[in-house]
Backbone as CSV, one residue per row, in Angstrom:
resi,resn,N_x,N_y,N_z,CA_x,CA_y,CA_z,C_x,C_y,C_z
1,LEU,159.211,-6.587,41.717,159.719,-7.175,40.491,161.239,-7.164,40.472
2,GLY,161.858,-6.115,40.977,163.302,-5.976,40.939,164.037,-7.139,41.587
3,ALA,163.480,-7.735,42.633,164.141,-8.844,43.317,164.167,-10.103,42.452
4,PHE,163.256,-10.213,41.486,163.169,-11.423,40.676,163.923,-11.322,39.361
5,VAL,164.315,-10.130,38.954,164.954,-9.943,37.669,166.464,-9.996,37.836
6,MET,167.115,-10.800,37.027,168.570,-10.882,37.044,169.104,-10.162,35.813
7,SER,170.138,-9.399,35.978,170.799,-8.818,34.824,171.557,-9.926,34.109
8,PHE,171.929,-9.693,32.836,172.700,-10.695,32.112,173.999,-10.992,32.835
9,SER,174.656,-9.966,33.430,175.941,-10.223,34.096,175.752,-11.092,35.333
10,ALA,174.695,-10.844,36.117,174.425,-11.689,37.294,174.011,-13.082,36.844
11,MET,173.241,-13.145,35.766,172.793,-14.419,35.257,173.973,-15.254,34.768
12,ALA,174.976,-14.600,34.195,176.108,-15.308,33.607,176.893,-16.108,34.635
13,SER,176.903,-15.697,35.899,177.673,-16.418,36.905,177.036,-17.748,37.283
14,SER,175.738,-17.905,37.071,175.073,-19.156,37.416,174.330,-19.762,36.235
15,TYR,174.381,-19.120,35.110,173.655,-19.557,33.922,174.478,-20.581,33.151
16,PHE,173.843,-21.663,32.742,174.487,-22.672,31.917,174.115,-22.423,30.463
17,ILE,175.108,-22.383,29.620,174.902,-22.104,28.200,174.075,-23.226,27.576
18,ASN,173.139,-22.837,26.710,172.236,-23.781,26.054,172.397,-23.725,24.541
19,PRO,172.087,-24.819,23.853,172.034,-24.752,22.392,171.062,-23.649,21.964
20,GLY,171.441,-22.882,20.965,170.615,-21.773,20.498,171.020,-20.434,21.082
21,ASP,171.796,-20.433,22.160,172.286,-19.179,22.733,173.342,-18.578,21.805
22,VAL,173.462,-17.264,21.854,174.539,-16.572,21.151,175.479,-16.028,22.223
23,ILE,176.749,-16.362,22.086,177.744,-15.889,23.047,178.779,-15.029,22.328
24,ARG,179.362,-14.114,23.072,180.429,-13.262,22.554,181.730,-13.723,23.191
25,ILE,182.710,-14.006,22.371,184.013,-14.438,22.846,185.002,-13.314,22.560
26,ASP,185.636,-12.818,23.603,186.653,-11.786,23.464,187.981,-12.342,23.959
27,VAL,188.966,-12.357,23.065,190.307,-12.813,23.406,191.181,-11.567,23.489
28,TRP,191.707,-11.308,24.664,192.490,-10.093,24.926,193.670,-9.991,23.950
29,ASN,193.766,-8.840,23.281,194.831,-8.529,22.321,194.858,-9.455,21.099
30,GLU,193.777,-10.137,20.826,193.685,-10.998,19.638,192.346,-10.735,18.955
31,GLU,192.237,-9.564,18.350,190.998,-9.129,17.711,190.473,-10.153,16.705
32,SER,191.376,-10.810,15.973,190.946,-11.752,14.937,190.280,-13.001,15.517
33,LEU,190.479,-13.279,16.792,189.860,-14.443,17.429,188.577,-14.090,18.182
34,SER,188.294,-12.807,18.337,187.085,-12.371,19.052,185.908,-12.379,18.088
35,ARG,184.768,-12.861,18.573,183.590,-12.973,17.700,182.359,-13.391,18.477
36,GLU,181.189,-13.260,17.821,179.950,-13.818,18.353,179.753,-15.188,17.728
37,VAL,179.254,-16.128,18.536,179.096,-17.497,18.073,177.732,-18.023,18.525
38,LEU,177.067,-18.723,17.629,175.821,-19.410,17.947,176.161,-20.811,18.444
39,VAL,175.610,-21.195,19.593,175.844,-22.536,20.130,174.985,-23.514,19.329
40,ARG,175.635,-24.515,18.753,174.952,-25.495,17.904,174.009,-26.385,18.728
41,PRO,173.090,-27.075,18.063,172.169,-27.974,18.774,172.864,-29.051,19.600
42,ASP,174.089,-29.423,19.227,174.815,-30.434,20.004,175.560,-29.839,21.196
43,GLY,175.431,-28.502,21.406,176.069,-27.845,22.545,177.505,-27.414,22.298
44,HIS,177.997,-27.571,21.097,179.373,-27.226,20.778,179.458,-25.910,20.007
45,ILE,180.648,-25.314,20.050,180.985,-24.181,19.201,182.314,-24.517,18.526
46,SER,182.576,-23.877,17.396,183.836,-24.077,16.678,184.555,-22.750,16.595
47,LEU,185.847,-22.770,16.923,186.656,-21.559,16.884,187.982,-21.828,16.190
48,PRO,188.480,-20.824,15.444,189.802,-20.984,14.842,190.837,-21.271,15.936
49,MET,191.724,-22.144,15.672,192.821,-22.563,16.554,192.338,-23.362,17.767
50,ALA,191.238,-23.008,18.354,190.742,-23.714,19.542,190.003,-24.984,19.158
51,GLY,189.425,-25.020,17.966,188.686,-26.191,17.509,187.293,-26.263,18.123
52,GLU,186.876,-27.483,18.434,185.549,-27.737,18.984,185.579,-27.560,20.503
53,ILE,184.657,-26.747,21.013,184.534,-26.533,22.457,183.130,-26.957,22.861
54,ASP,183.032,-27.836,23.850,181.743,-28.301,24.362,181.274,-27.337,25.448
55,THR,180.105,-26.739,25.246,179.560,-25.796,26.225,178.548,-26.456,27.164
56,THR,178.244,-27.721,26.941,177.200,-28.418,27.689,177.455,-28.363,29.193
57,ASN,176.448,-27.931,29.937,176.507,-27.836,31.405,177.649,-26.953,31.899
58,ASN,177.975,-25.917,31.128,179.036,-24.994,31.508,178.523,-23.565,31.556
59,THR,179.075,-22.800,32.485,178.779,-21.373,32.569,179.651,-20.643,31.546
60,PRO,179.337,-19.383,31.244,180.217,-18.624,30.346,181.664,-18.586,30.832
61,SER,181.874,-18.448,32.120,183.224,-18.422,32.675,183.955,-19.731,32.417
62,GLN,183.285,-20.855,32.589,183.899,-22.159,32.349,184.240,-22.346,30.871
63,VAL,183.366,-21.860,29.989,183.643,-21.948,28.558,184.852,-21.078,28.217
64,GLY,184.933,-19.888,28.822,186.096,-19.021,28.617,187.388,-19.705,29.030
65,ASP,187.344,-20.423,30.158,188.530,-21.151,30.617,188.920,-22.248,29.629
66,ALA,187.925,-22.958,29.087,188.196,-24.030,28.123,188.803,-23.456,26.838
67,ILE,188.296,-22.324,26.386,188.840,-21.683,25.182,190.268,-21.219,25.445
68,SER,190.487,-20.614,26.597,191.823,-20.143,26.961,192.820,-21.291,26.962
69,LYS,192.428,-22.407,27.530,193.297,-23.582,27.585,193.578,-24.114,26.181
70,ALA,192.534,-24.166,25.339,192.709,-24.665,23.971,193.621,-23.751,23.156
71,LEU,193.461,-22.445,23.317,194.301,-21.493,22.580,195.720,-21.446,23.132
72,GLY,195.872,-21.746,24.405,197.179,-21.688,25.063,198.235,-22.559,24.407
73,GLY,197.805,-23.620,23.752,198.749,-24.493,23.064,199.362,-23.866,21.824
74,TYR,198.772,-22.785,21.339,199.239,-22.145,20.116,199.834,-20.759,20.355
75,MET,199.803,-20.279,21.581,200.254,-18.923,21.868,201.371,-18.946,22.907
76,LYS,202.168,-17.907,22.871,203.286,-17.806,23.815,202.778,-17.769,25.260
77,ASP,201.768,-16.935,25.513,201.168,-16.831,26.844,199.728,-17.332,26.779
78,ILE,199.253,-17.867,27.903,197.850,-18.288,27.949,196.979,-17.041,27.836
79,PRO,196.091,-17.005,26.843,195.308,-15.792,26.606,194.198,-15.589,27.630
80,GLN,193.861,-14.332,27.831,192.705,-13.976,28.658,191.472,-14.023,27.760
81,VAL,190.481,-14.814,28.145,189.270,-14.978,27.338,188.066,-14.652,28.208
82,VAL,187.191,-13.820,27.672,185.933,-13.490,28.348,184.793,-13.938,27.450
83,VAL,183.853,-14.692,28.028,182.672,-15.132,27.293,181.464,-14.440,27.901
84,SER,180.697,-13.763,27.054,179.515,-13.018,27.493,178.278,-13.552,26.787
85,LEU,177.159,-13.473,27.471,175.886,-13.837,26.853,175.384,-12.669,26.018
86,VAL,175.081,-12.929,24.765,174.518,-11.913,23.889,173.013,-12.122,23.770
87,ASN,172.625,-13.384,23.595,171.219,-13.716,23.417,170.973,-15.094,24.019
88,VAL,169.955,-15.192,24.852,169.659,-16.455,25.539,168.498,-17.194,24.878
89,ASN,168.478,-17.231,23.559,167.403,-17.918,22.839,167.310,-19.397,23.167
90,GLY,168.365,-19.989,23.671,168.324,-21.403,24.016,167.728,-21.673,25.380
91,ASN,167.484,-20.628,26.172,166.948,-20.799,27.522,165.426,-20.773,27.435
92,LYS,164.856,-21.923,27.094,163.422,-22.012,26.828,162.733,-22.948,27.807
93,ILE,161.489,-22.607,28.086,160.595,-23.514,28.810,159.360,-23.713,27.944
94,TYR,158.637,-24.767,28.228,157.458,-25.109,27.441,156.283,-25.254,28.399
95,VAL,155.149,-24.682,28.024,153.930,-24.841,28.821,152.882,-25.400,27.873
96,ILE,152.378,-26.596,28.201,151.406,-27.256,27.328,150.207,-27.727,28.137
97,GLY,149.138,-28.000,27.434,147.934,-28.505,28.075,146.865,-27.433,28.192
98,LYS,146.123,-27.494,29.278,144.934,-26.652,29.451,145.283,-25.292,30.042
99,VAL,145.971,-24.502,29.220,146.279,-23.116,29.533,145.761,-22.262,28.381
100,THR,145.658,-20.960,28.609,145.114,-20.068,27.586,145.996,-19.999,26.343
101,ARG,147.319,-19.893,26.527,148.245,-19.774,25.392,149.423,-20.738,25.568
102,PRO,149.229,-22.026,25.247,150.360,-22.948,25.369,151.471,-22.540,24.405
103,GLY,152.691,-22.875,24.750,153.774,-22.556,23.833,155.148,-22.643,24.446
104,VAL,156.108,-22.127,23.672,157.509,-22.082,24.052,157.808,-20.659,24.504
105,PHE,158.492,-20.522,25.634,158.796,-19.204,26.181,160.290,-19.099,26.472
106,VAL,160.924,-18.061,25.898,162.323,-17.777,26.201,162.332,-17.030,27.527
107,ILE,163.140,-17.509,28.472,163.191,-16.857,29.785,164.564,-16.227,29.982
108,THR,164.557,-15.014,30.501,165.804,-14.278,30.697,166.110,-14.032,32.166
109,SER,165.290,-14.577,33.042,165.542,-14.478,34.482,164.962,-15.723,35.141
110,ASP,165.258,-15.890,36.423,164.673,-17.014,37.145,163.156,-16.955,36.993
111,THR,162.555,-18.073,36.602,161.112,-18.151,36.381,160.593,-19.383,37.091
112,ASP,159.617,-19.177,37.987,159.063,-20.328,38.692,157.813,-20.825,37.963
113,VAL,157.197,-21.878,38.496,156.071,-22.520,37.816,154.884,-21.564,37.681
114,THR,154.553,-20.825,38.733,153.398,-19.914,38.618,153.675,-18.799,37.620
115,GLN,154.907,-18.336,37.530,155.244,-17.319,36.532,155.126,-17.895,35.120
116,ALA,155.525,-19.153,34.937,155.386,-19.806,33.634,153.909,-19.925,33.253
117,LEU,153.078,-20.266,34.228,151.645,-20.347,33.951,151.080,-18.975,33.583
118,ALA,151.590,-17.929,34.218,151.158,-16.571,33.873,151.589,-16.216,32.448
119,LEU,152.807,-16.611,32.049,153.259,-16.374,30.674,152.327,-17.041,29.666
120,ALA,151.778,-18.188,30.052,150.867,-18.931,29.181,149.427,-18.456,29.314
121,GLY,149.198,-17.347,29.981,147.857,-16.780,30.088,146.993,-17.381,31.175
122,GLY,147.588,-18.230,32.007,146.840,-18.844,33.106,146.142,-20.124,32.684
123,LEU,145.579,-20.796,33.674,144.862,-22.051,33.429,143.523,-21.758,32.777
124,ASN,143.058,-22.677,31.918,141.713,-22.499,31.375,140.699,-23.162,32.315
125,ALA,139.437,-23.030,32.010,138.363,-23.488,32.906,138.374,-25.003,33.128
126,PHE,139.008,-25.757,32.252,138.986,-27.215,32.344,140.255,-27.805,32.954
127,ALA,141.186,-26.970,33.344,142.468,-27.439,33.874,142.300,-28.109,35.242
128,ASP,143.097,-29.129,35.464,143.127,-29.809,36.761,144.283,-29.218,37.557
129,GLU,143.991,-28.247,38.406,145.053,-27.527,39.098,145.739,-28.338,40.188
130,ASP,145.256,-29.535,40.481,145.877,-30.396,41.502,146.945,-31.325,40.929
131,ASP,146.979,-31.509,39.600,147.844,-32.537,39.010,148.810,-32.009,37.953
132,ILE,149.248,-30.787,38.080,150.210,-30.218,37.142,151.568,-30.883,37.373
133,LEU,152.292,-31.121,36.291,153.621,-31.729,36.376,154.653,-30.854,35.683
134,VAL,155.846,-30.862,36.230,157.003,-30.271,35.556,157.849,-31.454,35.104
135,LEU,158.040,-31.579,33.783,158.860,-32.646,33.226,160.258,-32.099,32.994
136,ARG,161.241,-32.793,33.512,162.624,-32.318,33.447,163.534,-33.455,33.002
137,ARG,164.434,-33.148,32.084,165.432,-34.116,31.641,166.704,-33.870,32.451
138,GLU,167.135,-34.875,33.197,168.337,-34.786,34.012,169.571,-34.879,33.114
139,PRO,170.740,-34.430,33.603,171.962,-34.500,32.780,172.286,-35.904,32.275
140,ASP,171.882,-36.942,33.026,172.155,-38.318,32.586,171.145,-38.820,31.550
141,GLY,170.192,-37.950,31.151,169.211,-38.310,30.136,167.891,-38.805,30.697
142,LYS,167.862,-39.147,31.962,166.639,-39.650,32.590,165.640,-38.508,32.748
143,GLN,164.363,-38.787,32.455,163.338,-37.766,32.623,162.610,-37.989,33.946
144,VAL,162.368,-36.881,34.662,161.646,-36.956,35.923,160.406,-36.076,35.841
145,ALA,159.393,-36.436,36.612,158.162,-35.658,36.697,158.059,-35.100,38.106
146,ILE,157.970,-33.778,38.201,157.898,-33.107,39.494,156.481,-32.587,39.674
147,PRO,155.742,-33.072,40.675,154.359,-32.619,40.858,154.274,-31.171,41.332
148,PHE,153.243,-30.489,40.861,152.979,-29.106,41.265,151.477,-28.960,41.481
149,ASN,151.097,-28.586,42.692,149.685,-28.436,43.031,149.355,-26.939,43.091
150,TYR,148.836,-26.425,41.992,148.534,-25.001,41.880,147.503,-24.559,42.924
151,ALA,146.527,-25.411,43.208,145.482,-25.057,44.183,146.098,-24.749,45.550
152,ARG,147.077,-25.548,45.959,147.721,-25.321,47.264,148.625,-24.086,47.238
153,VAL,149.308,-23.853,46.122,150.190,-22.688,46.027,149.375,-21.402,46.043
154,LYS,148.287,-21.359,45.268,147.503,-20.113,45.199,146.831,-19.786,46.530
155,SER,146.631,-20.807,47.378,146.065,-20.542,48.705,147.159,-20.253,49.738
156,GLY,148.437,-20.312,49.309,149.556,-20.022,50.203,149.948,-21.182,51.095
157,LYS,149.460,-22.394,50.816,149.711,-23.539,51.699,150.957,-24.346,51.341
158,ASP,151.425,-24.262,50.111,152.568,-25.089,49.717,153.458,-24.319,48.746
159,LEU,154.029,-23.214,49.198,154.842,-22.368,48.330,156.165,-23.027,47.950
160,SER,156.612,-24.002,48.729,157.891,-24.651,48.442,157.858,-25.428,47.123
161,SER,156.686,-25.825,46.668,156.610,-26.569,45.403,156.684,-25.648,44.184
162,ASN,156.634,-24.342,44.412,156.695,-23.370,43.315,158.163,-23.132,42.943
163,SER,158.804,-24.176,42.437,160.242,-24.142,42.195,160.599,-23.373,40.927
164,VAL,161.845,-22.947,40.876,162.367,-22.250,39.705,162.603,-23.292,38.609
165,LEU,162.138,-22.981,37.414,162.281,-23.892,36.290,163.693,-23.837,35.719
166,GLN,164.065,-24.915,35.063,165.349,-24.990,34.378,165.095,-24.985,32.878
167,SER,166.114,-24.608,32.134,165.995,-24.597,30.684,165.510,-25.961,30.178
168,ARG,164.589,-25.927,29.252,163.986,-27.090,28.602,162.959,-27.830,29.469
169,ASP,162.601,-27.280,30.641,161.524,-27.873,31.434,160.202,-27.740,30.684
170,VAL,159.315,-28.703,30.910,157.984,-28.671,30.321,156.984,-28.651,31.467
171,VAL,156.105,-27.634,31.470,155.026,-27.570,32.454,153.801,-28.150,31.755
172,LEU,153.301,-29.255,32.293,152.194,-29.995,31.696,150.946,-29.812,32.547
173,VAL,149.920,-29.175,31.973,148.676,-28.899,32.694,147.575,-29.803,32.129
174,PRO,147.179,-30.826,32.908,146.129,-31.751,32.409,144.733,-31.125,32.464
């Protein structure tokens, strides 16, 4: 299990901030500008002096750089800004269809398709394990369907299709 679990700090280096996440912004030597912020559904946050910051498709480090740059116009020196993940409520996957417990699952570490199916209690007796799809919305808005053949994965024949899910992916079990 230890190899599959990422700490929040390790996750932060490759994690993209999502709407619904709570982030902590610390501005060095500027206590009044440090705070926790909820990322709005549009992917933006609002900060005094910095204004609107778009977090879409950005890591915490990239958001920190954007805040630092925005604040730099109002301060003598460019401030040091650290952005930390407090709560990853926006990092959700959805499992629907013929599973025991369909629903929305908040994920805090890399989660592949079989792990998502386990979170949903596994396939029910009527599930078609050959035609499972992962529905994913690309950054350009286009939706793609990625096939997943559970029968081949469980027999060890096609482990490469057991890909890691991305935030907002939908696992559809017919």
